[in-house]
Short mmCIF file of C-alpha atoms in Angstrom, two decimals:
data_model
loop_
_atom_site.label_atom_id
_atom_site.label_comp_id
_atom_site.label_asym_id
_atom_site.label_seq_id
_atom_site.Cartn_x
_atom_site.Cartn_y
_atom_site.Cartn_z
CA UNK X 3 8.94 -68.32 33.66
CA UNK X 4 6.18 -65.73 34.60
CA UNK X 5 3.60 -65.26 32.11
CA UNK X 6 4.51 -62.36 30.06
CA UNK X 7 1.47 -60.78 29.04
CA UNK X 8 0.14 -60.77 32.75
CA UNK X 9 3.07 -58.70 33.36
CA UNK X 10 2.47 -56.39 31.15
CA UNK X 11 -1.16 -56.06 31.54
CA UNK X 12 -0.37 -55.53 35.40
CA UNK X 13 2.33 -52.65 34.35
CA UNK X 14 -0.22 -50.98 31.68
CA UNK X 15 -2.95 -50.72 34.36
CA UNK X 16 -0.78 -49.19 37.05
CA UNK X 17 0.84 -46.86 34.60
CA UNK X 18 -2.51 -45.69 33.31
CA UNK X 19 -3.75 -45.37 36.67
CA UNK X 20 -0.60 -43.41 38.03
CA UNK X 21 -1.17 -41.03 34.93
CA UNK X 22 -4.59 -40.42 35.81
CA UNK X 23 -3.71 -39.40 39.52
CA UNK X 24 -0.82 -37.11 38.30
CA UNK X 25 -2.98 -35.32 35.71
CA UNK X 26 -5.65 -34.89 38.30
CA UNK X 27 -3.00 -33.28 40.95
CA UNK X 28 -1.71 -30.85 38.03
CA UNK X 29 -5.26 -29.68 37.43
CA UNK X 30 -6.11 -29.09 40.95
CA UNK X 31 -2.74 -26.97 41.57
CA UNK X 32 -1.46 -25.73 38.03
CA UNK X 33 1.53 -24.75 39.76
CA UNK X 34 3.59 -27.83 39.20
CA UNK X 35 3.93 -28.03 35.57
CA UNK X 36 6.54 -31.07 35.99
CA UNK X 37 3.29 -32.77 36.91
CA UNK X 38 1.53 -32.59 33.51
CA UNK X 39 5.02 -33.57 31.93
CA UNK X 40 5.11 -36.51 34.15
CA UNK X 41 1.49 -37.71 33.55
CA UNK X 42 1.86 -37.41 29.98
CA UNK X 43 5.07 -39.79 29.71
CA UNK X 44 3.37 -42.22 32.13
CA UNK X 45 0.40 -42.17 30.17
CA UNK X 46 2.72 -42.79 27.00
CA UNK X 47 4.45 -45.78 28.50
CA UNK X 48 0.74 -47.12 29.66
CA UNK X 49 -0.29 -47.21 25.63
CA UNK X 50 2.87 -48.58 24.95
CA UNK X 51 2.39 -51.38 27.07
CA UNK X 52 -0.67 -52.23 25.34
CA UNK X 53 0.85 -52.48 22.10
CA UNK X 54 3.46 -54.53 23.74
CA UNK X 55 0.77 -57.02 24.81
CA UNK X 56 -0.63 -57.32 21.58
CA UNK X 57 3.18 -58.19 20.37
CA UNK X 58 3.61 -60.67 23.04
CA UNK X 59 0.50 -62.43 21.83
CA UNK X 60 0.65 -62.10 18.27
CA UNK X 61 4.34 -61.04 17.18
CA UNK X 62 4.27 -58.12 14.39
CA UNK X 63 6.53 -55.53 13.42
CA UNK X 64 3.85 -52.88 13.73
CA UNK X 65 3.08 -53.57 17.18
CA UNK X 66 6.68 -54.04 18.29
CA UNK X 67 7.21 -50.38 16.60
CA UNK X 68 4.80 -48.62 18.45
CA UNK X 69 5.14 -50.54 21.65
CA UNK X 70 9.04 -49.71 21.61
CA UNK X 71 8.71 -46.04 20.15
CA UNK X 72 6.02 -44.96 22.69
CA UNK X 73 8.10 -46.63 25.62
CA UNK X 74 10.92 -44.36 24.54
CA UNK X 75 8.75 -41.39 23.86
CA UNK X 76 7.17 -42.09 27.32
CA UNK X 77 10.57 -42.09 29.01
CA UNK X 78 12.11 -39.23 26.96
CA UNK X 79 8.82 -37.05 28.57
CA UNK X 80 9.67 -38.53 32.05
CA UNK X 81 13.07 -37.00 31.63
CA UNK X 82 11.97 -33.75 30.61
CA UNK X 83 9.65 -33.68 33.35
CA UNK X 84 12.49 -34.25 35.75
CA UNK X 85 14.68 -31.72 34.10
CA UNK X 86 11.26 -29.42 34.29
CA UNK X 87 11.36 -30.02 37.95
CA UNK X 88 14.76 -29.27 38.66
CA UNK X 89 15.50 -25.96 36.54
CA UNK X 90 12.01 -24.84 35.88
CA UNK X 91 12.19 -24.58 32.16
CA UNK X 92 10.11 -25.75 29.23
CA UNK X 93 10.64 -29.82 29.03
CA UNK X 94 9.51 -29.55 25.32
CA UNK X 95 13.08 -29.29 23.54
CA UNK X 96 14.51 -32.22 25.74
CA UNK X 97 11.60 -34.39 25.48
CA UNK X 98 11.91 -33.82 21.42
CA UNK X 99 15.49 -34.20 21.15
CA UNK X 100 15.73 -37.68 23.51
CA UNK X 101 12.71 -39.04 21.90
CA UNK X 102 14.43 -38.96 18.25
CA UNK X 103 17.93 -39.97 19.58
CA UNK X 104 16.04 -42.79 20.90
CA UNK X 105 13.56 -44.00 18.52
CA UNK X 106 14.89 -43.20 15.36
CA UNK X 107 17.51 -46.24 15.96
CA UNK X 108 15.06 -48.66 16.81
CA UNK X 109 12.64 -47.85 13.72
CA UNK X 110 15.89 -48.36 11.44
CA UNK X 111 16.50 -51.60 12.84
CA UNK X 112 13.11 -52.69 12.56
CA UNK X 113 13.29 -51.53 8.75
CA UNK X 114 16.01 -53.15 7.90
CA UNK X 115 14.60 -56.71 9.31
CA UNK X 116 16.44 -57.01 12.49
CA UNK X 117 13.62 -56.98 15.20
CA UNK X 118 15.87 -58.58 17.61
CA UNK X 119 18.15 -55.84 17.47
CA UNK X 120 15.36 -53.25 18.08
CA UNK X 121 14.33 -54.71 21.17
CA UNK X 122 18.12 -54.45 22.37
CA UNK X 123 18.48 -50.79 21.23
CA UNK X 124 15.36 -49.93 23.13
CA UNK X 125 15.92 -51.70 26.02
CA UNK X 126 19.41 -49.81 25.99
CA UNK X 127 17.69 -46.62 25.22
CA UNK X 128 15.52 -47.05 27.91
CA UNK X 129 18.20 -47.82 30.69
CA UNK X 130 19.79 -44.21 29.32
CA UNK X 131 16.77 -42.37 29.55
CA UNK X 132 15.55 -43.53 32.92
CA UNK X 133 19.27 -43.04 34.22
CA UNK X 134 19.00 -39.60 32.75
CA UNK X 135 15.93 -39.25 34.60
CA UNK X 136 17.58 -40.33 37.91
CA UNK X 137 20.32 -38.01 37.65
CA UNK X 138 18.15 -34.85 37.19
CA UNK X 139 16.11 -35.98 40.90
CA UNK X 140 19.59 -36.50 42.15
CA UNK X 141 20.89 -33.29 41.44
CA UNK X 142 17.77 -31.43 42.75
CA UNK X 143 17.92 -33.68 46.11
CA UNK X 144 18.61 -30.09 47.90
CA UNK X 145 14.72 -29.31 47.65
CA UNK X 146 13.66 -32.51 49.31
CA UNK X 147 16.58 -34.78 50.21
CA UNK X 148 14.95 -38.02 51.18
CA UNK X 149 12.17 -37.93 48.60
CA UNK X 150 14.01 -36.86 45.75
CA UNK X 151 17.15 -39.04 46.81
CA UNK X 152 14.32 -42.08 46.51
CA UNK X 153 12.86 -41.03 43.21
CA UNK X 154 16.33 -41.24 41.52
CA UNK X 155 17.36 -44.23 43.50
CA UNK X 156 13.90 -46.36 42.01
CA UNK X 157 14.42 -44.80 38.56
CA UNK X 158 18.47 -46.01 38.50
CA UNK X 159 17.36 -49.20 39.63
CA UNK X 160 14.45 -49.63 37.16
CA UNK X 161 17.23 -48.17 34.38
CA UNK X 162 19.96 -50.59 35.48
CA UNK X 163 17.55 -53.53 34.93
CA UNK X 164 16.93 -52.84 31.27
CA UNK X 165 20.86 -53.49 30.58
CA UNK X 166 20.92 -57.49 31.08
CA UNK X 167 18.03 -57.28 29.05
CA UNK X 168 19.64 -55.40 26.07
CA UNK X 169 22.47 -57.75 26.27
CA UNK X 170 20.57 -61.20 26.69
CA UNK X 171 18.60 -60.32 23.39
CA UNK X 172 21.50 -59.99 21.37
CA UNK X 173 23.47 -62.86 22.75
CA UNK X 174 20.73 -65.74 23.36
CA UNK X 175 18.23 -64.20 20.72
CA UNK X 176 20.33 -62.73 18.03
CA UNK X 177 19.47 -60.09 15.43
CA UNK X 178 16.16 -61.34 14.57
CA UNK X 179 13.86 -63.44 16.91
CA UNK X 180 10.06 -65.13 16.71
CA UNK X 181 8.76 -62.54 19.14
CA UNK X 182 9.47 -60.32 22.25
CA UNK X 183 12.42 -61.76 24.45
CA UNK X 184 11.72 -64.17 27.48
CA UNK X 185 14.28 -64.45 29.82
CA UNK X 186 15.09 -64.16 33.39
CA UNK X 187 16.27 -60.25 32.89
CA UNK X 188 12.95 -59.94 31.32
CA UNK X 189 11.09 -61.18 34.48
CA UNK X 190 13.11 -59.36 36.79
CA UNK X 191 12.98 -56.30 35.06
CA UNK X 192 8.91 -56.38 34.74
CA UNK X 193 8.34 -57.36 38.61
CA UNK X 194 10.87 -54.56 39.58
CA UNK X 195 8.85 -51.74 37.41
CA UNK X 196 5.45 -53.27 39.12
CA UNK X 197 7.13 -52.58 42.35
CA UNK X 198 8.54 -49.41 41.28
CA UNK X 199 5.52 -47.82 39.88
CA UNK X 200 3.41 -47.15 43.08
CA UNK X 201 6.21 -46.14 45.01
CA UNK X 202 7.40 -43.54 42.27
CA UNK X 203 3.85 -42.25 42.35
CA UNK X 204 3.82 -42.00 45.94
CA UNK X 205 6.88 -39.87 45.75
CA UNK X 206 5.91 -37.65 42.81
CA UNK X 207 2.94 -36.78 44.47
CA UNK X 208 4.85 -36.15 48.00
CA UNK X 209 7.32 -34.35 46.08
CA UNK X 210 4.96 -31.84 44.42
CA UNK X 211 3.44 -31.39 47.97
CA UNK X 212 6.66 -30.67 49.74
CA UNK X 213 7.42 -28.13 46.62
CA UNK X 214 4.11 -26.49 47.11
CA UNK X 215 4.45 -26.27 50.84
CA UNK X 216 7.84 -24.47 50.16
CA UNK X 217 5.99 -22.14 47.71
CA UNK X 218 3.38 -21.13 50.28
CA UNK X 219 6.23 -20.19 53.12
CA UNK X 220 8.08 -18.46 50.52
CA UNK X 221 4.85 -16.36 50.22
CA UNK X 222 4.07 -15.99 53.44
CA UNK X 223 7.11 -14.52 54.24
CA UNK X 224 8.08 -12.27 51.30
CA UNK X 225 6.57 -8.87 50.34
CA UNK X 226 4.46 -9.34 47.33
CA UNK X 227 4.99 -5.39 46.62
CA UNK X 228 8.73 -5.43 46.77
CA UNK X 229 10.08 -8.87 46.91
CA UNK X 230 11.86 -8.09 49.83
CA UNK X 231 11.45 -10.34 53.50
CA UNK X 232 8.59 -9.17 55.32
CA UNK X 233 8.75 -8.51 59.11
CA UNK X 234 7.70 -11.76 59.97
CA UNK X 235 10.77 -13.20 57.81
CA UNK X 236 13.42 -10.75 59.16
CA UNK X 237 12.57 -11.74 62.79
CA UNK X 238 12.63 -15.73 61.85
CA UNK X 239 15.72 -15.06 60.09
CA UNK X 240 17.40 -13.32 63.16
CA UNK X 241 15.19 -15.19 65.81
CA UNK X 242 16.69 -14.07 69.16
CA UNK X 243 19.69 -12.15 68.69
CA UNK X 244 22.14 -10.48 66.07
CA UNK X 245 25.44 -11.63 65.85
CA UNK X 246 28.88 -9.63 67.12
CA UNK X 247 29.98 -7.13 64.35
CA UNK X 248 26.20 -6.59 62.83
CA UNK X 249 24.96 -3.32 61.68
CA UNK X 250 21.18 -2.81 61.54
CA UNK X 251 19.70 0.06 59.76
CA UNK X 252 16.13 1.68 59.51
CA UNK X 253 15.24 3.31 56.66
CA UNK X 254 11.86 5.28 55.90
CA UNK X 255 10.63 7.12 53.11
CA UNK X 256 9.86 10.95 54.27
CA UNK X 257 6.60 12.72 54.02
CA UNK X 258 5.45 9.27 52.36
CA UNK X 259 1.68 10.42 53.91
CA UNK X 260 1.80 13.39 51.53
CA UNK X 261 2.61 11.48 48.61
CA UNK X 262 -0.21 8.97 49.01
CA UNK X 263 -2.35 11.91 49.56
CA UNK X 264 -0.92 13.95 46.85
CA UNK X 265 -0.79 11.50 44.02
CA UNK X 266 -2.69 8.47 45.08
CA UNK X 267 -1.54 5.09 46.46
CA UNK X 268 -1.09 3.70 43.04
CA UNK X 269 1.94 6.37 43.14
CA UNK X 270 2.67 5.55 46.78
CA UNK X 271 3.36 2.02 45.60
CA UNK X 272 5.43 2.91 43.08
CA UNK X 273 7.73 4.71 45.46
CA UNK X 274 7.60 1.84 47.81
CA UNK X 275 8.91 -0.24 44.72
CA UNK X 276 11.65 1.95 43.60
CA UNK X 277 13.14 2.68 47.04
CA UNK X 278 13.14 -1.53 47.64
CA UNK X 279 14.97 -1.29 44.02
CA UNK X 280 17.48 1.19 45.60
CA UNK X 281 17.90 -0.99 48.61
CA UNK X 282 18.69 -4.32 46.71
CA UNK X 283 21.38 -2.94 44.53
CA UNK X 284 24.88 -3.88 45.79
CA UNK X 285 23.87 -5.71 48.67
CA UNK X 286 26.25 -8.09 50.44
CA UNK X 287 25.01 -11.73 50.03
CA UNK X 288 24.50 -12.53 53.20
CA UNK X 289 22.49 -9.14 54.31
CA UNK X 290 19.08 -9.34 55.42
CA UNK X 291 16.45 -6.69 53.62
CA UNK X 292 13.07 -6.35 54.77
CA UNK X 293 10.03 -4.28 54.35
CA UNK X 294 8.36 -4.09 57.97
CA UNK X 295 5.83 -2.07 57.45
CA UNK X 296 4.02 0.78 55.14
CA UNK X 297 6.96 2.90 53.96
CA UNK X 298 9.42 1.14 56.43
CA UNK X 299 12.65 -0.80 55.78
CA UNK X 300 15.24 -2.66 57.69
CA UNK X 301 19.04 -3.84 56.60
CA UNK X 302 20.56 -6.31 58.88
CA UNK X 303 24.49 -6.40 58.03
CA UNK X 304 26.97 -8.59 58.95
CA UNK X 305 30.73 -8.82 59.88
CA UNK X 306 30.46 -4.96 58.50
CA UNK X 307 31.95 -1.82 60.58
CA UNK X 308 29.93 1.28 61.30
CA UNK X 309 31.68 3.62 58.79
CA UNK X 310 31.38 1.15 55.95
CA UNK X 311 27.55 0.59 56.86
CA UNK X 312 27.07 4.24 57.15
CA UNK X 313 28.41 4.62 53.61
CA UNK X 314 26.25 2.08 52.26
CA UNK X 315 23.09 3.71 53.90
CA UNK X 316 23.83 6.81 52.40
CA UNK X 317 24.21 5.03 49.00
CA UNK X 318 20.98 3.86 49.46
CA UNK X 319 19.31 7.05 50.10
CA UNK X 320 21.17 9.11 47.14
CA UNK X 321 19.90 6.17 44.54
CA UNK X 322 16.51 6.42 45.70
CA UNK X 323 16.58 10.10 45.11
CA UNK X 324 17.57 9.80 41.68
CA UNK X 325 15.36 6.93 41.33
CA UNK X 326 12.22 8.71 41.98
CA UNK X 327 13.57 11.73 40.28
CA UNK X 328 14.14 9.84 37.14
CA UNK X 329 11.18 7.37 36.95
CA UNK X 330 8.32 9.10 38.36
CA UNK X 331 9.38 12.47 38.47
CA UNK X 332 8.96 13.15 42.41
CA UNK X 333 11.66 14.70 44.89
CA UNK X 334 11.18 11.63 47.10
CA UNK X 335 13.79 11.80 50.07
CA UNK X 336 14.52 8.73 52.89
CA UNK X 337 16.12 9.13 56.30
CA UNK X 338 17.98 6.22 58.06
CA UNK X 339 19.12 5.07 61.45
CA UNK X 340 21.76 2.60 62.17
CA UNK X 341 22.92 0.69 65.36
CA UNK X 342 25.64 -1.71 65.73
CA UNK X 343 25.28 -4.98 67.81
CA UNK X 344 29.19 -4.82 68.80
CA UNK X 345 31.43 -7.43 70.05
CA UNK X 346 29.03 -9.30 72.30
CA UNK X 347 26.04 -9.37 69.77
CA UNK X 348 23.04 -7.92 70.76
CA UNK X 349 18.86 -9.11 70.78
CA UNK X 350 16.91 -8.24 67.86
CA UNK X 351 14.58 -6.12 69.28
CA UNK X 352 16.95 -3.95 71.09
CA UNK X 353 19.49 -3.45 68.27
CA UNK X 354 16.26 -2.49 66.05
CA UNK X 355 14.86 -0.37 68.85
CA UNK X 356 18.43 1.28 68.91
CA UNK X 357 18.16 1.76 64.92
CA UNK X 358 14.69 2.95 65.28
CA UNK X 359 15.51 5.96 67.86
CA UNK X 360 18.46 7.14 65.70
CA UNK X 361 15.74 7.17 62.49
CA UNK X 362 13.73 9.31 64.84
CA UNK X 363 16.66 11.65 65.34
CA UNK X 364 17.17 11.74 61.72
CA UNK X 365 13.84 13.07 61.17
CA UNK X 366 14.03 15.55 63.87
CA UNK X 367 16.94 16.98 62.68
CA UNK X 368 15.40 17.74 59.13
CA UNK X 369 15.12 14.07 57.35
CA UNK X 370 16.95 13.02 54.01
CA UNK X 371 19.73 11.91 56.26
CA UNK X 372 21.65 9.03 58.21
CA UNK X 373 22.04 8.93 61.73
CA UNK X 374 23.99 6.57 63.93
CA UNK X 375 22.41 5.87 67.26
CA UNK X 376 24.71 4.51 70.29
CA UNK X 377 23.79 1.11 72.01
CA UNK X 378 21.29 1.01 74.52
CA UNK X 379 23.04 -0.73 76.98
CA UNK X 380 25.76 2.07 77.41
CA UNK X 381 24.93 4.82 80.30
CA UNK X 382 22.15 6.72 79.30
CA UNK X 383 24.23 10.22 78.91
CA UNK X 384 25.92 8.29 76.26
CA UNK X 385 22.88 6.72 74.35
CA UNK X 386 21.50 9.55 72.05
CA UNK X 387 22.22 9.44 68.38
CA UNK X 388 25.78 11.02 67.43
CA UNK X 389 26.19 13.84 65.08
CA UNK X 390 29.17 11.90 63.61
CA UNK X 391 26.56 9.90 62.01
CA UNK X 392 24.76 12.93 60.24
CA UNK X 393 26.13 12.47 56.84
CA UNK X 394 22.79 13.84 55.06
CA UNK X 395 21.76 17.04 53.83
#
């Protein structure tokens, strides 16, 4: 058999270095809290290995208890970290519950004088905790499929390696042992752990970097004031063309410059945010809503008729009037222009240009109204916005 103490020392150093790397990465960004929880869990595992090394050289109940207890607490922290990554919730409750449920049976076995049973129970607890970690990353694989799946697979394999260790302790060593169990399952599991540690560290760091990159992209494509898409995001979503039977609506807050000049830019920002609030209410799940500049907004609706889109646009206009009156006490209004892609679809820039012409006609007709424009590909005499779309007042 391999030298047991040497394997433990190798694991201890590897986990300690990994904990330092994870902690440094967390301090650099402070964005991914799961890195801190993971670093704490890894550090607890490293400390536990130190006590297990002492127990392998000079077996004693206190070294065994600290080694096994800290190992389970560390793995409970890894479980909390994985759940934190997936759900974004505080890991504390899960860590505390998992630690109590796994450590208490081990301590009870030790206090009863059954140190072999304590080893077996702790290995079974380690298997359960690591399989829970694997399950959390498997459920989170949509965020980074290859990386999260790789992490889940490694935790799954390491967790499985603890099961034969738990079985062999009871079947070969019994309820009471003279020291840490030594068998092929122990050696195989420790070798697997030594190989998994650097891979898990690298993939955990990669997972954090992927999440950070995704967050930066979301920030780059989101209007910070309203939480809607920005212009770039809208055109990324509808890169070249709009599918058939879609409707594009352009909204513009009426007399917005006067609001800024009279009440200040802070009030102007509040009014913009209120319009975004009115726009987001009751939107279809597949709608694309964006602030495309200043006080101008765009809405692209899929698989919708012109009449239904017209009613939706007017509902937004009316909601905005009510919100502005009730929340900031201002008589704000908005105008909108609407254009449809028809049965053949349309280039994105063209349908937005048609909606913009309809918006211009709504402004010229007195503002505070919605008007429907005819597609630009129709003959010139039919391209002006139709009065049938004027439902405002």
